Structure formats: structure tokens, C-alpha cells
PDB file of C-alpha atoms in Angstrom:
ATOM      1  CA  MET A   1      64.292  27.126 -26.237  1.00 57.00           C
ATOM      2  CA  ASN A   2      62.376  24.994 -23.748  1.00 64.00           C
ATOM      3  CA  THR A   3      59.426  23.077 -26.000  1.00 67.00           C
ATOM      4  CA  SER A   4      57.491  21.756 -22.787  1.00 71.00           C
ATOM      5  CA  LYS A   5      53.890  22.530 -22.985  1.00 71.00           C
ATOM      6  CA  PRO A   6      51.289  22.348 -20.616  1.00 74.00           C
ATOM      7  CA  ALA A   7      49.181  18.975 -21.372  1.00 71.00           C
ATOM      8  CA  PHE A   8      47.952  16.654 -19.443  1.00 73.00           C
ATOM      9  CA  THR A   9      49.663  13.595 -18.381  1.00 86.00           C
ATOM     10  CA  LEU A  10      48.334   9.859 -18.626  1.00 87.00           C
ATOM     11  CA  ILE A  11      47.675   9.862 -14.830  1.00 91.00           C
ATOM     12  CA  GLU A  12      46.374  12.838 -14.347  1.00 89.00           C
ATOM     13  CA  ALA A  13      43.617  11.843 -17.657  1.00 90.00           C
ATOM     14  CA  LEU A  14      43.058   8.102 -15.452  1.00 93.00           C
ATOM     15  CA  ILE A  15      42.450   9.731 -12.018  1.00 94.00           C
ATOM     16  CA  SER A  16      40.177  12.205 -13.679  1.00 93.00           C
ATOM     17  CA  VAL A  17      38.280   9.155 -15.617  1.00 95.00           C
ATOM     18  CA  VAL A  18      38.271   7.460 -11.951  1.00 96.00           C
ATOM     19  CA  LEU A  19      36.821   9.911 -10.533  1.00 97.00           C
ATOM     20  CA  MET A  20      34.100  10.780 -13.154  1.00 97.00           C
ATOM     21  CA  SER A  21      32.959   6.994 -12.088  1.00 98.00           C
ATOM     22  CA  ILE A  22      32.957   7.266  -9.242  1.00 98.00           C
ATOM     23  CA  GLY A  23      30.271  10.433  -9.583  1.00 97.00           C
ATOM     24  CA  PHE A  24      27.897   8.316 -12.037  1.00 97.00           C
ATOM     25  CA  ALA A  25      27.872   5.810  -9.463  1.00 97.00           C
ATOM     26  CA  ALA A  26      27.110   7.626  -6.693  1.00 97.00           C
ATOM     27  CA  VAL A  27      24.151   9.132  -9.102  1.00 97.00           C
ATOM     28  CA  TYR A  28      22.587   5.733 -10.503  1.00 97.00           C
ATOM     29  CA  SER A  29      22.587   4.518  -6.622  1.00 98.00           C
ATOM     30  CA  LEU A  30      20.492   7.605  -5.633  1.00 97.00           C
ATOM     31  CA  VAL A  31      18.388   7.216  -8.968  1.00 97.00           C
ATOM     32  CA  THR A  32      17.763   3.488  -7.628  1.00 97.00           C
ATOM     33  CA  THR A  33      17.214   4.672  -4.065  1.00 97.00           C
ATOM     34  CA  SER A  34      15.154   7.498  -5.088  1.00 97.00           C
ATOM     35  CA  ASN A  35      13.093   4.780  -7.437  1.00 96.00           C
ATOM     36  CA  ARG A  36      13.068   2.529  -5.233  1.00 92.00           C
ATOM     37  CA  ILE A  37      11.587   4.723  -2.403  1.00 92.00           C
ATOM     38  CA  MET A  38       8.687   6.254  -5.125  1.00 93.00           C
ATOM     39  CA  HIS A  39       6.609   2.647  -5.788  1.00 88.00           C
ATOM     40  CA  ALA A  40       6.626   1.594  -2.555  1.00 86.00           C
ATOM     41  CA  SER A  41       5.283   5.124  -1.257  1.00 89.00           C
ATOM     42  CA  ILE A  42       2.537   5.232  -4.693  1.00 89.00           C
ATOM     43  CA  GLU A  43       2.084   0.927  -3.361  1.00 86.00           C
ATOM     44  CA  ARG A  44       1.878   2.512   0.188  1.00 87.00           C
ATOM     45  CA  GLN A  45      -1.105   5.685  -1.264  1.00 90.00           C
ATOM     46  CA  LYS A  46      -2.628   2.696  -3.016  1.00 88.00           C
ATOM     47  CA  LEU A  47      -3.846   0.947  -0.533  1.00 88.00           C
ATOM     48  CA  ASN A  48      -4.744   3.798   1.657  1.00 91.00           C
ATOM     49  CA  PHE A  49      -6.785   5.196  -1.089  1.00 91.00           C
ATOM     50  CA  GLN A  50      -8.484   1.655  -1.065  1.00 90.00           C
ATOM     51  CA  ALA A  51      -8.952   1.819   2.220  1.00 91.00           C
ATOM     52  CA  ASN A  52     -10.708   4.661   2.056  1.00 92.00           C
ATOM     53  CA  GLU A  53     -12.995   2.688  -0.779  1.00 90.00           C
ATOM     54  CA  ILE A  54     -13.922   0.242   1.612  1.00 89.00           C
ATOM     55  CA  ILE A  55     -14.240   2.923   4.274  1.00 91.00           C
ATOM     56  CA  GLU A  56     -16.784   5.219   2.885  1.00 90.00           C
ATOM     57  CA  THR A  57     -18.656   1.746   1.540  1.00 87.00           C
ATOM     58  CA  LEU A  58     -18.962   0.432   4.638  1.00 87.00           C
ATOM     59  CA  GLN A  59     -20.292   5.177   6.419  1.00 88.00           C
ATOM     60  CA  ALA A  60     -23.267   4.320   2.700  1.00 86.00           C
ATOM     61  CA  ASP A  61     -24.815   1.176   4.088  1.00 84.00           C
ATOM     62  CA  ARG A  62     -24.354   1.458   7.707  1.00 82.00           C
ATOM     63  CA  LYS A  63     -28.033  -0.370   8.080  1.00 83.00           C
ATOM     64  CA  GLN A  64     -25.761  -4.027   6.835  1.00 82.00           C
ATOM     65  CA  ILE A  65     -22.513  -2.572   8.597  1.00 83.00           C
ATOM     66  CA  GLU A  66     -21.865  -6.179   9.491  1.00 83.00           C
ATOM     67  CA  GLU A  67     -21.924  -8.841   6.342  1.00 82.00           C
ATOM     68  CA  TYR A  68     -18.581  -6.908   5.905  1.00 82.00           C
ATOM     69  CA  GLY A  69     -17.311  -8.087   9.133  1.00 84.00           C
ATOM     70  CA  SER A  70     -14.237 -10.293   9.373  1.00 84.00           C
ATOM     71  CA  LYS A  71     -13.634 -10.557   5.738  1.00 82.00           C
ATOM     72  CA  ASP A  72     -10.664 -11.888   3.987  1.00 82.00           C
ATOM     73  CA  LEU A  73      -9.485 -10.271   1.016  1.00 82.00           C
ATOM     74  CA  THR A  74      -6.555 -12.369   0.113  1.00 79.00           C
ATOM     75  CA  ARG A  75      -8.949 -14.292  -2.332  1.00 77.00           C
ATOM     76  CA  CYS A  76     -11.027 -13.518  -4.344  1.00 76.00           C
ATOM     77  CA  ASP A  77     -12.182 -16.607  -5.051  1.00 75.00           C
ATOM     78  CA  ARG A  78     -13.103 -17.209  -1.364  1.00 73.00           C
ATOM     79  CA  LEU A  79     -15.086 -14.557  -1.010  1.00 72.00           C
ATOM     80  CA  GLY A  80     -18.843 -15.684   0.651  1.00 68.00           C
ATOM     81  CA  GLY A  81     -20.730 -15.897   3.549  1.00 61.00           C
ATOM     82  CA  SER A  82     -24.604 -14.878   3.958  1.00 61.00           C
ATOM     83  CA  GLY A  83     -24.642 -11.750   2.787  1.00 58.00           C
ATOM     84  CA  LYS A  84     -26.523 -10.172  -0.132  1.00 70.00           C
ATOM     85  CA  SER A  85     -25.424  -9.874  -4.210  1.00 76.00           C
ATOM     86  CA  LYS A  86     -24.329  -5.958  -3.721  1.00 78.00           C
ATOM     87  CA  HIS A  87     -21.993  -6.785  -0.531  1.00 77.00           C
ATOM     88  CA  LEU A  88     -20.217  -9.758  -2.353  1.00 81.00           C
ATOM     89  CA  ASP A  89     -19.749  -7.477  -5.667  1.00 82.00           C
ATOM     90  CA  SER A  90     -18.029  -4.556  -3.098  1.00 82.00           C
ATOM     91  CA  MET A  91     -15.583  -7.452  -2.168  1.00 83.00           C
ATOM     92  CA  ARG A  92     -14.915  -9.371  -4.897  1.00 83.00           C
ATOM     93  CA  ARG A  93     -14.629  -5.688  -6.274  1.00 85.00           C
ATOM     94  CA  TRP A  94     -12.203  -4.379  -3.750  1.00 84.00           C
ATOM     95  CA  CYS A  95      -9.946  -7.418  -3.319  1.00 83.00           C
ATOM     96  CA  GLU A  96      -9.592  -7.576  -6.769  1.00 83.00           C
ATOM     97  CA  LYS A  97      -8.752  -4.162  -7.370  1.00 84.00           C
ATOM     98  CA  ILE A  98      -6.113  -4.633  -4.180  1.00 80.00           C
ATOM     99  CA  ASN A  99      -4.488  -7.703  -5.894  1.00 78.00           C
ATOM    100  CA  GLY A 100      -4.193  -5.677  -9.144  1.00 75.00           C
ATOM    101  CA  ASP A 101      -2.496  -2.784  -8.016  1.00 71.00           C
ATOM    102  CA  VAL A 102      -0.477  -4.657  -5.328  1.00 70.00           C
ATOM    103  CA  GLY A 103      -0.240  -8.052  -6.746  1.00 69.00           C
ATOM    104  CA  GLY A 104      -1.964 -10.912  -4.945  1.00 67.00           C
ATOM    105  CA  LYS A 105      -0.405 -12.585  -1.619  1.00 65.00           C
ATOM    106  CA  LYS A 106       2.555 -12.829  -0.786  1.00 63.00           C
ATOM    107  CA  SER A 107       3.780 -13.870   1.826  1.00 63.00           C
ATOM    108  CA  TYR A 108       1.978 -14.798   4.866  1.00 65.00           C
ATOM    109  CA  SER A 109       2.444 -11.595   6.530  1.00 68.00           C
ATOM    110  CA  ASP A 110       0.630  -9.935   3.630  1.00 76.00           C
ATOM    111  CA  LYS A 111      -3.572  -8.652   5.620  1.00 82.00           C
ATOM    112  CA  ARG A 112      -6.028  -7.849   3.606  1.00 84.00           C
ATOM    113  CA  PHE A 113      -8.805  -7.981   6.381  1.00 86.00           C
ATOM    114  CA  ILE A 114     -12.085  -6.112   7.221  1.00 87.00           C
ATOM    115  CA  GLY A 115     -13.463  -6.564  10.490  1.00 90.00           C
ATOM    116  CA  VAL A 116     -16.722  -4.926  12.093  1.00 90.00           C
ATOM    117  CA  GLU A 117     -17.264  -4.930  15.555  1.00 91.00           C
ATOM    118  CA  ASN A 118     -20.637  -4.228  17.376  1.00 89.00           C
ATOM    119  CA  LYS A 119     -20.619  -2.186  21.443  1.00 89.00           C
ATOM    120  CA  LYS A 120     -22.301   0.378  23.012  1.00 88.00           C
ATOM    121  CA  ASP A 121     -21.160   3.927  23.853  1.00 85.00           C
ATOM    122  CA  SER A 122     -21.329   5.753  27.177  1.00 86.00           C
ATOM    123  CA  LEU A 123     -25.159   6.119  27.149  1.00 86.00           C
ATOM    124  CA  GLY A 124     -26.163   2.828  25.329  1.00 86.00           C
ATOM    125  CA  ASN A 125     -26.507   3.942  21.383  1.00 86.00           C
ATOM    126  CA  ASP A 126     -24.982   1.083  18.957  1.00 87.00           C
ATOM    127  CA  ILE A 127     -21.448   1.821  17.453  1.00 90.00           C
ATOM    128  CA  TYR A 128     -20.014  -0.095  15.204  1.00 90.00           C
ATOM    129  CA  ILE A 129     -16.058  -0.062  14.740  1.00 91.00           C
ATOM    130  CA  ALA A 130     -15.040  -0.880  11.257  1.00 92.00           C
ATOM    131  CA  THR A 131     -11.297  -1.733  11.145  1.00 92.00           C
ATOM    132  CA  ILE A 132      -9.724  -1.833   7.581  1.00 91.00           C
ATOM    133  CA  GLU A 133      -6.007  -3.627   7.546  1.00 91.00           C
ATOM    134  CA  LEU A 134      -4.212  -4.385   4.151  1.00 88.00           C
ATOM    135  CA  SER A 135      -0.392  -4.703   3.680  1.00 84.00           C
ATOM    136  CA  GLY A 136       1.554  -4.094   0.151  1.00 77.00           C
ATOM    137  CA  LYS A 137       4.520  -6.696  -1.038  1.00 75.00           C
ATOM    138  CA  ASP A 138       7.408  -4.127   1.078  1.00 72.00           C
ATOM    139  CA  GLY A 139       5.631  -5.611   3.941  1.00 75.00           C
ATOM    140  CA  LYS A 140       4.298  -1.938   4.866  1.00 80.00           C
ATOM    141  CA  THR A 141       0.550  -2.133   5.885  1.00 85.00           C
ATOM    142  CA  VAL A 142      -2.200   0.453   6.192  1.00 87.00           C
ATOM    143  CA  TYR A 143      -4.605   0.621   9.711  1.00 90.00           C
ATOM    144  CA  VAL A 144      -7.595   2.087   9.224  1.00 91.00           C
ATOM    145  CA  LYS A 145      -9.930   2.528  12.057  1.00 93.00           C
ATOM    146  CA  ARG A 146     -13.420   4.519  11.465  1.00 91.00           C
ATOM    147  CA  VAL A 147     -16.512   4.090  14.283  1.00 90.00           C
ATOM    148  CA  PHE A 148     -19.949   4.538  13.367  1.00 87.00           C
ATOM    149  CA  TYR A 149     -22.826   5.608  14.703  1.00 84.00           C
ATOM    150  CA  ALA A 150     -26.111   3.293  14.144  1.00 75.00           C
ATOM    151  CA  GLN A 151     -28.493   3.489  12.411  1.00 65.00           C
TER     152      GLN A 151
END
């Protein structure tokens, strides 16, 4: 009489546990990488949104656009210049929002700069080239450049 029944041996059970562990480790690694990439993308999106907000304000205030030129938004307490209070309020608001969204300046390579350059086009009309350069925690930089015709 044959009494052997089909069953798992201890070796087979250990091999299946090892294979499942490798699968779980792979899924965990995939989720971790996905989260890191998603957070970096969200940070760049916030910087892009902030750069577009700055550009919209510059477009609305073209008559005094030069007041926003050569401004560094890395330190909110150092904003100043000859600008009116509404210009300084706007720049402080942008600075605080950037610092709140992506944190304060982390390294020397972090840039949060607004540049406005006055040039003439081929017809002799004044144009302003606004440059916004914002960098985040991951070292990626959002760079926006827009040309405005003077009013």
C-alpha cells in the first residue's frame, strides 16, 4: 500500500518565500522611485506656476516693469530697492510663496532671480525681456523668458 501524498517539501516552501520576498522588494523599490519622481515633478510644477504668476504681474505692470529687474528672491528679508510698496509687496509675496512651496535656499546653485532687460527692436520700439529663473530642491531649474512691448 502506497501512503505517500503529494505535498510541499520544506525546500520548495523556502524557495517560494524567497521568490515572494524578491517580488515584494521589487514592488517596494518601484513605489519608492515613483514617489520620488512624482514629488520632483510636483515641485517643478509649483515653480513653473510661480514663474507664470510673476510673468503675469510683469505683464500687467509694464509701465513700471524695470522696478522688478535684477531681483534675487532667495532671501525675502533682503528685498529692497527703489520700488514702490506694491512692487516690494509683490516680490515679498513671491519670495515667501517659493520658500513655502520648495523651502529656503539649499545650496549656492539655487537660483531665484528676476531679470528685466530693456532693448530696442528693429523698428526702434522699446521692448523688455523678462527672465525668471527659479530652482528647487532637486537642482532642476525652471527658466521662463518673455518679451514685452513697452506701453
